[in-house]
Tab-separated table of C-alpha atoms and ligand atoms in Angstrom:
chain	number	residue	atom	x	y	z
A	1	UNK	CA	-54.047	229.368	-75.134
A	2	UNK	CA	-56.740	227.952	-77.395
A	3	UNK	CA	-56.063	224.798	-79.417
A	4	UNK	CA	-58.680	223.977	-82.022
A	5	UNK	CA	-59.455	220.284	-82.392
A	6	UNK	CA	-60.072	219.624	-86.105
A	7	UNK	CA	-62.687	216.906	-85.649
A	8	UNK	CA	-66.441	216.645	-85.287
A	9	UNK	CA	-66.188	213.712	-82.850
A	10	UNK	CA	-67.799	214.721	-79.536
A	11	UNK	CA	-66.443	211.773	-77.534
A	12	UNK	CA	-62.881	212.519	-78.518
A	13	UNK	CA	-63.408	216.215	-77.789
A	14	UNK	CA	-64.705	215.544	-74.265
A	15	UNK	CA	-61.815	213.187	-73.525
A	16	UNK	CA	-59.271	215.716	-74.784
A	17	UNK	CA	-60.866	218.577	-72.864
A	18	UNK	CA	-60.613	216.519	-69.672
A	19	UNK	CA	-56.943	215.692	-70.270
A	20	UNK	CA	-55.539	218.920	-71.720
A	21	UNK	CA	-55.484	221.507	-68.957
A	22	UNK	CA	-54.627	225.222	-68.603
A	23	UNK	CA	-52.846	227.193	-69.924
A	24	UNK	CA	-54.204	225.214	-72.900
A	25	UNK	CA	-57.881	225.010	-73.737
A	26	UNK	CA	-59.233	222.642	-76.377
A	27	UNK	CA	-62.056	224.100	-78.454
A	28	UNK	CA	-63.882	222.285	-81.192
A	29	UNK	CA	-64.079	223.437	-84.781
A	30	UNK	CA	-67.863	223.163	-84.320
A	31	UNK	CA	-67.874	225.727	-81.497
A	32	UNK	CA	-66.048	228.098	-83.840
A	33	UNK	CA	-68.766	227.694	-86.444
A	34	UNK	CA	-67.398	225.147	-88.910
A	35	UNK	CA	-70.225	222.693	-89.432
A	36	UNK	CA	-68.899	220.769	-92.433
A	37	UNK	CA	-66.764	217.666	-92.770
A	38	UNK	CA	-63.099	217.778	-93.764
A	39	UNK	CA	-62.138	215.598	-96.731
A	40	UNK	CA	-59.496	212.948	-96.026
A	41	UNK	CA	-57.874	212.209	-99.397
A	42	UNK	CA	-54.490	211.203	-97.929
A	43	UNK	CA	-53.024	207.731	-98.366
A	44	UNK	CA	-51.353	207.642	-94.941
A	45	UNK	CA	-52.535	208.490	-91.434
A	46	UNK	CA	-49.817	211.163	-91.320
A	47	UNK	CA	-51.148	212.833	-94.466
A	48	UNK	CA	-54.752	212.842	-93.322
A	49	UNK	CA	-53.942	214.230	-89.874
A	50	UNK	CA	-51.936	217.033	-91.522
A	51	UNK	CA	-54.621	217.736	-94.134
A	52	UNK	CA	-57.251	218.172	-91.408
A	53	UNK	CA	-55.034	220.362	-89.202
A	54	UNK	CA	-53.961	222.510	-92.201
A	55	UNK	CA	-57.577	222.958	-93.306
A	56	UNK	CA	-58.738	224.310	-89.946
A	57	UNK	CA	-55.548	226.316	-89.381
A	58	UNK	CA	-56.054	228.012	-92.769
A	59	UNK	CA	-59.667	228.765	-91.863
A	60	UNK	CA	-59.140	230.235	-88.377
A	61	UNK	CA	-55.420	231.071	-88.158
A	62	UNK	CA	-55.193	229.675	-84.621
A	63	UNK	CA	-53.196	226.752	-83.240
A	64	UNK	CA	-54.875	223.519	-84.255
A	65	UNK	CA	-54.481	219.762	-84.038
A	66	UNK	CA	-56.066	216.756	-85.723
A	67	UNK	CA	-55.815	212.998	-85.352
A	68	UNK	CA	-56.174	210.005	-87.616
A	69	UNK	CA	-56.160	206.341	-86.602
A	70	UNK	CA	-56.301	202.966	-88.248
A	71	UNK	CA	-55.737	199.245	-87.923
A	72	UNK	CA	-52.708	197.853	-89.806
A	73	UNK	CA	-52.702	194.091	-90.410
A	74	UNK	CA	-49.408	192.476	-91.449
A	75	UNK	CA	-50.930	189.667	-93.526
A	76	UNK	CA	-52.901	192.318	-95.486
A	77	UNK	CA	-49.808	194.450	-96.166
A	78	UNK	CA	-50.897	197.060	-93.644
A	79	UNK	CA	-54.516	197.305	-94.740
A	80	UNK	CA	-57.074	198.595	-93.834
A	81	UNK	CA	-54.802	201.333	-92.426
A	82	UNK	CA	-55.956	204.755	-93.485
A	83	UNK	CA	-59.113	203.163	-94.950
A	84	UNK	CA	-60.154	201.537	-91.646
A	85	UNK	CA	-63.472	203.393	-91.332
A	86	UNK	CA	-64.629	202.482	-94.852
A	87	UNK	CA	-62.834	199.157	-95.453
A	88	UNK	CA	-66.010	197.343	-96.539
A	89	UNK	CA	-67.233	200.324	-98.603
A	90	UNK	CA	-68.682	203.813	-98.117
A	91	UNK	CA	-71.271	203.930	-95.299
A	92	UNK	CA	-70.428	200.406	-94.133
A	93	UNK	CA	-70.915	199.348	-90.511
A	94	UNK	CA	-68.257	198.281	-88.000
A	95	UNK	CA	-69.641	194.775	-88.358
A	96	UNK	CA	-69.181	194.834	-92.163
A	97	UNK	CA	-65.537	195.820	-91.642
A	98	UNK	CA	-64.905	193.116	-89.044
A	99	UNK	CA	-66.509	190.465	-91.281
A	100	UNK	CA	-64.298	191.529	-94.175
A	101	UNK	CA	-61.153	191.298	-92.037
A	102	UNK	CA	-62.042	187.830	-90.699
A	103	UNK	CA	-62.812	186.619	-94.204
A	104	UNK	CA	-59.505	187.905	-95.620
A	105	UNK	CA	-57.561	186.369	-92.718
A	106	UNK	CA	-59.306	182.997	-92.843
A	107	UNK	CA	-56.671	180.248	-92.724
A	108	UNK	CA	-53.793	182.709	-92.326
A	109	UNK	CA	-51.295	181.944	-89.560
A	110	UNK	CA	-49.901	185.467	-89.272
A	111	UNK	CA	-52.467	187.399	-87.212
A	112	UNK	CA	-50.196	190.286	-86.220
A	113	UNK	CA	-51.717	193.770	-86.321
A	114	UNK	CA	-51.431	197.139	-84.710
A	115	UNK	CA	-53.614	200.156	-84.086
A	116	UNK	CA	-51.843	203.398	-84.850
A	117	UNK	CA	-52.815	207.011	-84.159
A	118	UNK	CA	-51.102	210.048	-85.580
A	119	UNK	CA	-51.736	213.520	-84.169
A	120	UNK	CA	-50.663	216.539	-86.198
A	121	UNK	CA	-50.282	219.775	-84.237
A	122	UNK	CA	-49.778	223.255	-85.650
A	123	UNK	CA	-48.649	225.340	-82.682
A	124	UNK	CA	-48.152	229.022	-83.507
A	125	UNK	CA	-47.408	228.071	-87.107
A	126	UNK	CA	-44.938	225.248	-86.288
A	127	UNK	CA	-45.751	221.661	-87.258
A	128	UNK	CA	-45.317	218.699	-84.903
A	129	UNK	CA	-46.431	215.075	-85.156
A	130	UNK	CA	-47.029	212.442	-82.450
A	131	UNK	CA	-47.592	208.723	-82.891
A	132	UNK	CA	-49.192	206.117	-80.620
A	133	UNK	CA	-49.065	202.390	-81.374
A	134	UNK	CA	-50.532	199.299	-79.750
A	135	UNK	CA	-49.393	195.952	-81.145
A	136	UNK	CA	-51.561	192.865	-80.969
A	137	UNK	CA	-53.294	190.179	-82.959
A	138	UNK	CA	-56.548	189.573	-84.766
A	139	UNK	CA	-58.521	186.600	-83.436
A	140	UNK	CA	-60.897	184.562	-85.589
A	141	UNK	CA	-64.125	185.322	-83.702
A	142	UNK	CA	-65.865	188.276	-82.053
A	143	UNK	CA	-65.406	188.729	-78.328
A	144	UNK	CA	-66.911	191.458	-76.152
A	145	UNK	CA	-69.451	194.188	-76.720
A	146	UNK	CA	-67.815	197.384	-75.455
A	147	UNK	CA	-65.858	199.829	-77.559
A	148	UNK	CA	-66.250	200.337	-81.282
A	149	UNK	CA	-64.738	199.515	-84.650
A	150	UNK	CA	-62.367	196.571	-84.691
A	151	UNK	CA	-62.312	196.233	-80.875
A	152	UNK	CA	-64.090	192.811	-80.757
A	153	UNK	CA	-61.449	191.108	-82.939
A	154	UNK	CA	-58.255	192.700	-81.545
A	155	UNK	CA	-56.250	191.446	-78.541
A	156	UNK	CA	-53.425	193.772	-77.487
A	157	UNK	CA	-50.027	192.176	-76.832
A	158	UNK	CA	-49.575	190.945	-73.254
A	159	UNK	CA	-53.341	190.713	-72.673
A	160	UNK	CA	-55.988	188.020	-72.996
A	161	UNK	CA	-59.046	190.170	-73.481
A	162	UNK	CA	-60.050	191.911	-76.678
A	163	UNK	CA	-60.418	195.690	-76.568
A	164	UNK	CA	-64.198	195.087	-76.590
A	165	UNK	CA	-63.952	192.985	-73.409
A	166	UNK	CA	-62.047	195.709	-71.564
A	167	UNK	CA	-63.567	198.608	-69.682
A	168	UNK	CA	-62.976	202.007	-71.264
A	169	UNK	CA	-60.535	202.813	-68.454
A	170	UNK	CA	-58.529	199.626	-69.130
A	171	UNK	CA	-58.430	200.301	-72.865
A	172	UNK	CA	-57.457	203.929	-72.327
A	173	UNK	CA	-54.387	202.887	-70.348
A	174	UNK	CA	-52.859	201.104	-73.322
A	175	UNK	CA	-54.566	202.370	-76.445
A	176	UNK	CA	-52.837	203.881	-79.458
A	177	UNK	CA	-54.919	207.047	-79.126
A	178	UNK	CA	-54.113	207.450	-75.417
A	179	UNK	CA	-50.394	207.061	-76.169
A	180	UNK	CA	-50.435	209.680	-78.930
A	181	UNK	CA	-52.453	212.071	-76.752
A	182	UNK	CA	-49.987	211.566	-73.877
A	183	UNK	CA	-47.108	212.503	-76.206
A	184	UNK	CA	-49.025	215.639	-77.231
A	185	UNK	CA	-49.649	216.536	-73.573
A	186	UNK	CA	-45.981	215.975	-72.658
A	187	UNK	CA	-44.932	218.192	-75.555
A	188	UNK	CA	-47.379	220.969	-74.600
A	189	UNK	CA	-46.161	220.757	-71.004
A	190	UNK	CA	-42.609	221.436	-72.160
A	191	UNK	CA	-43.478	224.206	-74.620
A	192	UNK	CA	-43.095	227.752	-73.326
A	193	UNK	CA	-46.270	229.348	-74.690
B	1	IMP	P1	-60.446	207.643	-86.411
B	1	IMP	O1	-59.372	208.248	-87.259
B	1	IMP	O2	-60.124	207.718	-84.940
B	1	IMP	O3	-61.812	208.163	-86.735
B	1	IMP	O4	-60.464	206.078	-86.728
B	1	IMP	C1	-60.722	205.591	-88.037
B	1	IMP	C2	-61.232	204.167	-87.967
B	1	IMP	O5	-60.208	203.304	-87.425
B	1	IMP	C3	-62.436	203.953	-87.063
B	1	IMP	O6	-63.643	204.187	-87.759
B	1	IMP	C4	-62.295	202.463	-86.713
B	1	IMP	O7	-62.762	201.656	-87.763
B	1	IMP	C5	-60.788	202.303	-86.611
B	1	IMP	N1	-60.341	202.522	-85.227
B	1	IMP	C6	-59.604	203.578	-84.761
B	1	IMP	N2	-59.381	203.469	-83.440
B	1	IMP	C7	-59.988	202.326	-83.054
B	1	IMP	C8	-60.115	201.678	-81.789
B	1	IMP	O8	-59.644	202.132	-80.721
B	1	IMP	N3	-60.799	200.515	-81.786
B	1	IMP	C9	-61.341	199.980	-82.906
B	1	IMP	N4	-61.281	200.550	-84.097
B	1	IMP	C10	-60.597	201.723	-84.183
């Protein structure tokens, strides 16, 4: 059974195709001919994941899923959250975003934060949602050069290394995205399609 992934991100697609096995087959919206970008006007991760899945489901009428992730910082009332990619402005770099976070947290004692991923699945017309969370804290410097986004300033709970100091395999064992994807896989495994 084909599941369309409503995203243009090739890295995510490859990872999902490796993890999601027959009878399911993950196909990208690109392979089906949609070359555009999907707007993300939602104000929560849940809304944006649903908006993206609905958009592609309406276009192709086949089972579809979409994800949305963000970093939620307690001392910033949950920001950047759904605005994580563009926290420092449209077309900003990862570095611009990290600088903005460190500046806003300067002198603050509460460094608690979490990465959260929401996956919205529309399976034969039925809606399901899966969440993955990794708690941790924001440090006041950059450490490590692997990964992307806020990885150099985030240390997951129970660890000493930032996400950017971990190998991809190490990060994938504990990451928010990996947890949400695992919940999706468990659900698909139990479904009788
Ligand atoms: P997306 O929904 O997966 O595209 O994530 C949106 C934004 O959240 C990214 O552009 C990053 O700024 C941030 N983000 C999501 N996941 C991670 C992660 O694993 N490490 C660092 N930043 C992340």
